């Protein structure tokens, strides 16, 4: 959905570098979700954030990955010391309310680690 | 956690044909969405349908929550319908609008 903005669309990093992925939710949405899609696979949940809070990070790898959603500005997914296995499409979704509601996805960031 | 199974995994159609895609899930849900991922990788919302029936043009969907399945119907298919169709659900135990995705149905519509 065009309303959720992700950037960059494509990101190339060398092994060992840091990757920063940004997500601005739809207007009026205060809940953000990050998903990862490996080649030829479905999307896997990583982390759920509200403004200034991590609500559920049960899908996030314990090392090298972190996420934030500050009071001002976009949500950031940060991957430190990237490895080839981090190459994937990373999608952000947003929803408007606490509890179950329709989620809308951005166009994704395709990370390639060389 | 909740399990989601989609069938068939692959489907090849001639333009104009109809098709039915199925999504089975292992537990009660309070959220169910169908998406189309086009060849450029973009995820497009098709339906938000935790229960009941909805229609949008040539597409319709039905979720029978008590029997734990959902169906997506595509009528008079077009080549632009090609791509991967994902079913995604949120269980009653999951947080917010967090979704568990199935592995998808790869649809190819030939002219």
PDB file of C-alpha atoms in Angstrom:
ATOM      1  CA  UNK A   1       0.000   0.000   0.000  1.00  0.00           C
ATOM      2  CA  UNK A   2       1.427   3.306  -1.099  1.00  0.00           C
ATOM      3  CA  UNK A   3       0.585   4.818   2.286  1.00  0.00           C
ATOM      4  CA  UNK A   4       3.349   2.914   4.113  1.00  0.00           C
ATOM      5  CA  UNK A   5       6.669   4.307   2.970  1.00  0.00           C
ATOM      6  CA  UNK A   6       9.869   2.303   3.135  1.00  0.00           C
ATOM      7  CA  UNK A   7      13.310   3.381   2.108  1.00  0.00           C
ATOM      8  CA  UNK A   8      15.576   2.610   0.573  1.00  0.00           C
ATOM      9  CA  UNK A   9      13.914   0.247  -1.916  1.00  0.00           C
ATOM     10  CA  UNK A  10      17.196  -1.507  -2.576  1.00  0.00           C
ATOM     11  CA  UNK A  11      20.250  -1.643  -0.336  1.00  0.00           C
ATOM     12  CA  UNK A  12      23.589  -3.282  -1.009  1.00  0.00           C
ATOM     13  CA  UNK A  13      25.992  -3.827   1.864  1.00  0.00           C
ATOM     14  CA  UNK A  14      29.314  -5.619   2.171  1.00  0.00           C
ATOM     15  CA  UNK A  15      29.689  -8.276   4.820  1.00  0.00           C
ATOM     16  CA  UNK A  16      30.375  -6.675   8.188  1.00  0.00           C
ATOM     17  CA  UNK A  17      28.689  -3.350   7.408  1.00  0.00           C
ATOM     18  CA  UNK A  18      25.545  -1.989   9.020  1.00  0.00           C
ATOM     19  CA  UNK A  19      22.153  -1.792   7.304  1.00  0.00           C
ATOM     20  CA  UNK A  20      19.482   0.716   8.318  1.00  0.00           C
ATOM     21  CA  UNK A  21      15.980   0.291   6.969  1.00  0.00           C
ATOM     22  CA  UNK A  22      13.333   2.966   7.447  1.00  0.00           C
ATOM     23  CA  UNK A  23       9.556   2.790   7.627  1.00  0.00           C
ATOM     24  CA  UNK A  24       6.992   5.574   7.895  1.00  0.00           C
ATOM     25  CA  UNK A  25       3.531   4.198   8.725  1.00  0.00           C
ATOM     26  CA  UNK A  26       0.305   5.301   7.120  1.00  0.00           C
ATOM     27  CA  UNK A  27      -1.110   8.544   8.414  1.00  0.00           C
ATOM     28  CA  UNK A  28      -3.023   7.906  11.607  1.00  0.00           C
ATOM     29  CA  UNK A  29      -1.340   4.563  12.276  1.00  0.00           C
ATOM     30  CA  UNK A  30       0.747   4.189  15.397  1.00  0.00           C
ATOM     31  CA  UNK A  31       1.531   0.448  15.228  1.00  0.00           C
ATOM     32  CA  UNK A  32       4.404  -0.846  13.105  1.00  0.00           C
ATOM     33  CA  UNK A  33       5.409  -4.423  12.261  1.00  0.00           C
ATOM     34  CA  UNK A  34       8.552  -5.675  10.531  1.00  0.00           C
ATOM     35  CA  UNK A  35       8.659  -8.890   8.491  1.00  0.00           C
ATOM     36  CA  UNK A  36      11.413 -10.658   6.589  1.00  0.00           C
ATOM     37  CA  UNK A  37      10.937 -12.622   3.377  1.00  0.00           C
ATOM     38  CA  UNK A  38      13.723 -14.948   2.325  1.00  0.00           C
ATOM     39  CA  UNK A  39      13.856 -15.965  -1.355  1.00  0.00           C
ATOM     40  CA  UNK A  40      10.994 -18.281  -2.386  1.00  0.00           C
ATOM     41  CA  UNK A  41       9.462 -18.151   1.113  1.00  0.00           C
ATOM     42  CA  UNK A  42       6.565 -16.502   2.898  1.00  0.00           C
ATOM     43  CA  UNK A  43       6.915 -13.545   5.214  1.00  0.00           C
ATOM     44  CA  UNK A  44       8.074 -14.132   8.791  1.00  0.00           C
ATOM     45  CA  UNK A  45       7.223 -11.761  11.642  1.00  0.00           C
ATOM     46  CA  UNK A  46      10.150 -10.060  13.334  1.00  0.00           C
ATOM     47  CA  UNK A  47       9.002  -7.275  15.658  1.00  0.00           C
ATOM     48  CA  UNK A  48       5.970  -5.167  16.635  1.00  0.00           C
ATOM     49  CA  UNK A  49       6.406  -1.604  17.882  1.00  0.00           C
ATOM     50  CA  UNK A  50       4.324   1.306  19.011  1.00  0.00           C
ATOM     51  CA  UNK A  51       5.728   4.774  19.471  1.00  0.00           C
ATOM     52  CA  UNK A  52       8.735   4.481  21.816  1.00  0.00           C
ATOM     53  CA  UNK A  53       7.833   0.912  22.807  1.00  0.00           C
ATOM     54  CA  UNK A  54       8.687  -2.575  21.620  1.00  0.00           C
ATOM     55  CA  UNK A  55       5.577  -4.670  22.127  1.00  0.00           C
ATOM     56  CA  UNK A  56       6.635  -8.043  20.699  1.00  0.00           C
ATOM     57  CA  UNK A  57      10.111  -8.936  19.468  1.00  0.00           C
ATOM     58  CA  UNK A  58       9.699 -12.692  19.566  1.00  0.00           C
ATOM     59  CA  UNK A  59      10.622 -13.077  15.880  1.00  0.00           C
ATOM     60  CA  UNK A  60      13.760 -10.965  16.009  1.00  0.00           C
ATOM     61  CA  UNK A  61      17.147 -12.687  15.963  1.00  0.00           C
ATOM     62  CA  UNK A  62      18.806 -12.189  19.340  1.00  0.00           C
ATOM     63  CA  UNK A  63      22.046 -10.787  17.962  1.00  0.00           C
ATOM     64  CA  UNK A  64      22.860  -8.017  15.475  1.00  0.00           C
ATOM     65  CA  UNK A  65      19.208  -6.980  14.918  1.00  0.00           C
ATOM     66  CA  UNK A  66      17.452  -4.101  16.639  1.00  0.00           C
ATOM     67  CA  UNK A  67      14.387  -1.949  15.990  1.00  0.00           C
ATOM     68  CA  UNK A  68      13.049   1.328  17.237  1.00  0.00           C
ATOM     69  CA  UNK A  69      10.082   3.598  16.653  1.00  0.00           C
ATOM     70  CA  UNK A  70      10.907   6.985  18.175  1.00  0.00           C
ATOM     71  CA  UNK A  71       8.412   9.627  19.184  1.00  0.00           C
ATOM     72  CA  UNK A  72       9.365  11.615  16.100  1.00  0.00           C
ATOM     73  CA  UNK A  73      10.400  10.130  12.789  1.00  0.00           C
ATOM     74  CA  UNK A  74      10.221   6.747  11.105  1.00  0.00           C
ATOM     75  CA  UNK A  75      10.685   3.285  12.530  1.00  0.00           C
ATOM     76  CA  UNK A  76      14.198   1.943  11.989  1.00  0.00           C
ATOM     77  CA  UNK A  77      15.285  -1.676  11.610  1.00  0.00           C
ATOM     78  CA  UNK A  78      19.036  -1.928  12.124  1.00  0.00           C
ATOM     79  CA  UNK A  79      21.189  -4.891  11.221  1.00  0.00           C
ATOM     80  CA  UNK A  80      24.765  -4.758  12.438  1.00  0.00           C
ATOM     81  CA  UNK A  81      27.670  -6.687  10.915  1.00  0.00           C
ATOM     82  CA  UNK A  82      25.562  -8.049   8.076  1.00  0.00           C
ATOM     83  CA  UNK A  83      26.173 -11.548   6.713  1.00  0.00           C
ATOM     84  CA  UNK A  84      25.131 -13.141   3.414  1.00  0.00           C
ATOM     85  CA  UNK A  85      22.213 -14.883   5.133  1.00  0.00           C
ATOM     86  CA  UNK A  86      20.669 -11.473   5.913  1.00  0.00           C
ATOM     87  CA  UNK A  87      19.982 -10.963   2.205  1.00  0.00           C
ATOM     88  CA  UNK A  88      16.197 -10.791   1.980  1.00  0.00           C
ATOM     89  CA  UNK A  89      13.248  -8.494   1.443  1.00  0.00           C
ATOM     90  CA  UNK A  90      12.233  -6.639   4.590  1.00  0.00           C
ATOM     91  CA  UNK A  91       8.665  -5.435   4.765  1.00  0.00           C
ATOM     92  CA  UNK A  92       7.080  -2.995   7.139  1.00  0.00           C
ATOM     93  CA  UNK A  93       3.360  -2.917   7.918  1.00  0.00           C
ATOM     94  CA  UNK A  94       1.241  -0.553   9.938  1.00  0.00           C
ATOM     95  CA  UNK A  95      -2.164  -0.733  11.570  1.00  0.00           C
ATOM     96  CA  UNK A  96      -4.319   1.899  13.220  1.00  0.00           C
ATOM     97  CA  UNK A  97      -5.221   0.520  16.587  1.00  0.00           C
ATOM     98  CA  UNK A  98      -4.541  -1.761  19.465  1.00  0.00           C
ATOM     99  CA  UNK A  99      -5.954  -5.213  18.796  1.00  0.00           C
ATOM    100  CA  UNK A 100      -6.613  -6.944  15.517  1.00  0.00           C
ATOM    101  CA  UNK A 101      -7.092  -4.684  12.520  1.00  0.00           C
ATOM    102  CA  UNK A 102      -6.229  -4.658   8.847  1.00  0.00           C
ATOM    103  CA  UNK A 103      -2.508  -4.222   8.311  1.00  0.00           C
ATOM    104  CA  UNK A 104      -1.094  -2.397   5.296  1.00  0.00           C
ATOM    105  CA  UNK A 105       2.343  -3.116   3.879  1.00  0.00           C
ATOM    106  CA  UNK A 106       5.040  -0.992   2.349  1.00  0.00           C
ATOM    107  CA  UNK A 107       6.860  -1.920  -0.841  1.00  0.00           C
ATOM    108  CA  UNK A 108       9.741  -3.478   1.024  1.00  0.00           C
ATOM    109  CA  UNK A 109      13.481  -2.992   1.151  1.00  0.00           C
ATOM    110  CA  UNK A 110      15.541  -5.551  -0.724  1.00  0.00           C
ATOM    111  CA  UNK A 111      18.821  -6.042   1.106  1.00  0.00           C
ATOM    112  CA  UNK A 112      21.692  -7.697  -0.722  1.00  0.00           C
ATOM    113  CA  UNK A 113      24.844  -8.554   1.190  1.00  0.00           C
ATOM    114  CA  UNK A 114      27.911  -9.025  -0.994  1.00  0.00           C
TER     115      UNK A 114
ATOM    116  CA  UNK B   1       1.992 -20.844  17.460  1.00  0.00           C
ATOM    117  CA  UNK B   2      -0.732 -20.900  14.863  1.00  0.00           C
ATOM    118  CA  UNK B   3      -0.054 -22.839  11.663  1.00  0.00           C
ATOM    119  CA  UNK B   4      -1.219 -21.753   8.198  1.00  0.00           C
ATOM    120  CA  UNK B   5      -1.389 -24.074   5.222  1.00  0.00           C
ATOM    121  CA  UNK B   6      -2.198 -22.951   1.704  1.00  0.00           C
ATOM    122  CA  UNK B   7      -3.140 -25.076  -1.260  1.00  0.00           C
ATOM    123  CA  UNK B   8      -2.346 -25.666  -3.994  1.00  0.00           C
ATOM    124  CA  UNK B   9       1.285 -24.516  -3.851  1.00  0.00           C
ATOM    125  CA  UNK B  10       1.320 -23.908  -7.606  1.00  0.00           C
ATOM    126  CA  UNK B  11      -1.443 -23.279 -10.093  1.00  0.00           C
ATOM    127  CA  UNK B  12      -1.275 -22.718 -13.841  1.00  0.00           C
ATOM    128  CA  UNK B  13      -4.332 -21.411 -15.670  1.00  0.00           C
ATOM    129  CA  UNK B  14      -5.353 -20.262 -19.094  1.00  0.00           C
ATOM    130  CA  UNK B  15      -6.686 -16.739 -19.293  1.00  0.00           C
ATOM    131  CA  UNK B  16     -10.413 -16.711 -18.583  1.00  0.00           C
ATOM    132  CA  UNK B  17     -10.412 -19.697 -16.240  1.00  0.00           C
ATOM    133  CA  UNK B  18     -11.707 -19.650 -12.660  1.00  0.00           C
ATOM    134  CA  UNK B  19      -9.796 -20.840  -9.615  1.00  0.00           C
ATOM    135  CA  UNK B  20     -10.146 -21.431  -5.876  1.00  0.00           C
ATOM    136  CA  UNK B  21      -7.280 -21.029  -3.420  1.00  0.00           C
ATOM    137  CA  UNK B  22      -7.560 -22.493   0.055  1.00  0.00           C
ATOM    138  CA  UNK B  23      -6.124 -21.477   3.418  1.00  0.00           C
ATOM    139  CA  UNK B  24      -6.373 -23.737   6.476  1.00  0.00           C
ATOM    140  CA  UNK B  25      -5.354 -22.555   9.924  1.00  0.00           C
ATOM    141  CA  UNK B  26      -4.803 -24.470  13.123  1.00  0.00           C
ATOM    142  CA  UNK B  27      -6.484 -22.297  15.744  1.00  0.00           C
ATOM    143  CA  UNK B  28      -9.106 -19.605  16.278  1.00  0.00           C
ATOM    144  CA  UNK B  29      -8.311 -16.336  14.568  1.00  0.00           C
ATOM    145  CA  UNK B  30      -9.352 -12.737  15.021  1.00  0.00           C
ATOM    146  CA  UNK B  31      -7.582 -11.513  11.922  1.00  0.00           C
ATOM    147  CA  UNK B  32      -7.289 -12.939   8.404  1.00  0.00           C
ATOM    148  CA  UNK B  33      -6.011 -11.211   5.300  1.00  0.00           C
ATOM    149  CA  UNK B  34      -5.400 -12.228   1.693  1.00  0.00           C
ATOM    150  CA  UNK B  35      -2.571 -10.592  -0.251  1.00  0.00           C
ATOM    151  CA  UNK B  36      -1.312 -10.669  -3.803  1.00  0.00           C
ATOM    152  CA  UNK B  37       2.443 -10.325  -4.250  1.00  0.00           C
ATOM    153  CA  UNK B  38       2.997  -9.189  -7.809  1.00  0.00           C
ATOM    154  CA  UNK B  39       6.082 -10.045  -9.886  1.00  0.00           C
ATOM    155  CA  UNK B  40       7.746  -6.846  -8.665  1.00  0.00           C
ATOM    156  CA  UNK B  41       7.459  -8.013  -5.072  1.00  0.00           C
ATOM    157  CA  UNK B  42       4.803  -5.558  -3.952  1.00  0.00           C
ATOM    158  CA  UNK B  43       2.234  -6.854  -1.435  1.00  0.00           C
ATOM    159  CA  UNK B  44      -1.286  -5.786  -2.298  1.00  0.00           C
ATOM    160  CA  UNK B  45      -4.147  -6.081   0.184  1.00  0.00           C
ATOM    161  CA  UNK B  46      -7.002  -8.082  -1.298  1.00  0.00           C
ATOM    162  CA  UNK B  47      -9.299  -8.793   1.629  1.00  0.00           C
ATOM    163  CA  UNK B  48      -9.487  -8.315   5.369  1.00  0.00           C
ATOM    164  CA  UNK B  49     -11.848 -11.159   6.213  1.00  0.00           C
ATOM    165  CA  UNK B  50     -11.688 -12.784   9.683  1.00  0.00           C
ATOM    166  CA  UNK B  51     -15.185 -14.137   8.977  1.00  0.00           C
ATOM    167  CA  UNK B  52     -17.926 -14.002   6.365  1.00  0.00           C
ATOM    168  CA  UNK B  53     -17.862 -13.315   2.648  1.00  0.00           C
ATOM    169  CA  UNK B  54     -16.645 -10.352   0.628  1.00  0.00           C
ATOM    170  CA  UNK B  55     -16.437  -9.579  -3.065  1.00  0.00           C
ATOM    171  CA  UNK B  56     -14.341  -7.110  -5.014  1.00  0.00           C
ATOM    172  CA  UNK B  57     -14.772  -7.294  -8.773  1.00  0.00           C
ATOM    173  CA  UNK B  58     -13.577 -10.659 -10.074  1.00  0.00           C
ATOM    174  CA  UNK B  59     -12.281 -11.670  -6.658  1.00  0.00           C
ATOM    175  CA  UNK B  60     -14.229 -12.909  -3.679  1.00  0.00           C
ATOM    176  CA  UNK B  61     -13.316 -14.530  -0.389  1.00  0.00           C
ATOM    177  CA  UNK B  62     -15.056 -16.558   2.273  1.00  0.00           C
ATOM    178  CA  UNK B  63     -13.833 -17.385   5.766  1.00  0.00           C
ATOM    179  CA  UNK B  64     -15.523 -20.070   7.841  1.00  0.00           C
ATOM    180  CA  UNK B  65     -13.877 -19.372  11.165  1.00  0.00           C
ATOM    181  CA  UNK B  66     -15.572 -22.237  13.017  1.00  0.00           C
ATOM    182  CA  UNK B  67     -14.097 -24.723  10.525  1.00  0.00           C
ATOM    183  CA  UNK B  68     -10.757 -22.916  10.332  1.00  0.00           C
ATOM    184  CA  UNK B  69     -10.453 -22.237   6.641  1.00  0.00           C
ATOM    185  CA  UNK B  70     -10.718 -19.458   4.104  1.00  0.00           C
ATOM    186  CA  UNK B  71     -11.179 -19.560   0.341  1.00  0.00           C
ATOM    187  CA  UNK B  72     -10.163 -17.032  -2.304  1.00  0.00           C
ATOM    188  CA  UNK B  73     -12.021 -17.205  -5.610  1.00  0.00           C
ATOM    189  CA  UNK B  74     -10.642 -15.709  -8.798  1.00  0.00           C
ATOM    190  CA  UNK B  75     -12.998 -15.619 -11.751  1.00  0.00           C
ATOM    191  CA  UNK B  76     -12.200 -14.917 -15.405  1.00  0.00           C
ATOM    192  CA  UNK B  77      -8.478 -14.828 -14.621  1.00  0.00           C
ATOM    193  CA  UNK B  78      -6.185 -12.413 -16.440  1.00  0.00           C
ATOM    194  CA  UNK B  79      -2.437 -12.492 -17.002  1.00  0.00           C
ATOM    195  CA  UNK B  80      -2.103  -9.624 -14.537  1.00  0.00           C
ATOM    196  CA  UNK B  81      -3.435 -11.952 -11.816  1.00  0.00           C
ATOM    197  CA  UNK B  82      -0.134 -13.844 -11.925  1.00  0.00           C
ATOM    198  CA  UNK B  83       1.964 -13.786  -8.787  1.00  0.00           C
ATOM    199  CA  UNK B  84       1.895 -15.271  -5.317  1.00  0.00           C
ATOM    200  CA  UNK B  85      -1.232 -15.216  -3.185  1.00  0.00           C
ATOM    201  CA  UNK B  86      -0.686 -15.228   0.562  1.00  0.00           C
ATOM    202  CA  UNK B  87      -3.101 -15.923   3.347  1.00  0.00           C
ATOM    203  CA  UNK B  88      -2.086 -14.449   6.711  1.00  0.00           C
ATOM    204  CA  UNK B  89      -3.782 -14.849  10.067  1.00  0.00           C
ATOM    205  CA  UNK B  90      -3.675 -13.413  13.543  1.00  0.00           C
ATOM    206  CA  UNK B  91      -4.532 -15.766  16.364  1.00  0.00           C
ATOM    207  CA  UNK B  92      -6.341 -14.763  19.519  1.00  0.00           C
ATOM    208  CA  UNK B  93      -3.096 -15.152  21.448  1.00  0.00           C
ATOM    209  CA  UNK B  94      -1.018 -12.931  19.191  1.00  0.00           C
ATOM    210  CA  UNK B  95      -0.327  -9.279  19.755  1.00  0.00           C
ATOM    211  CA  UNK B  96      -2.036  -6.501  17.838  1.00  0.00           C
ATOM    212  CA  UNK B  97      -2.243  -7.078  14.092  1.00  0.00           C
ATOM    213  CA  UNK B  98       0.754  -9.397  13.991  1.00  0.00           C
ATOM    214  CA  UNK B  99       0.269 -11.914  11.165  1.00  0.00           C
ATOM    215  CA  UNK B 100       1.434 -15.460  10.482  1.00  0.00           C
ATOM    216  CA  UNK B 101       1.771 -16.083   6.755  1.00  0.00           C
ATOM    217  CA  UNK B 102       1.237 -19.235   4.782  1.00  0.00           C
ATOM    218  CA  UNK B 103       3.780 -20.284   2.187  1.00  0.00           C
ATOM    219  CA  UNK B 104       1.614 -18.945  -0.621  1.00  0.00           C
ATOM    220  CA  UNK B 105       0.087 -20.168  -3.867  1.00  0.00           C
ATOM    221  CA  UNK B 106       2.115 -19.350  -6.981  1.00  0.00           C
ATOM    222  CA  UNK B 107      -0.397 -18.519  -9.722  1.00  0.00           C
ATOM    223  CA  UNK B 108       0.573 -18.325 -13.383  1.00  0.00           C
ATOM    224  CA  UNK B 109      -2.037 -17.195 -15.891  1.00  0.00           C
ATOM    225  CA  UNK B 110      -1.090 -17.846 -19.492  1.00  0.00           C
ATOM    226  CA  UNK B 111      -2.531 -15.877 -22.413  1.00  0.00           C
TER     227      UNK B 111
END
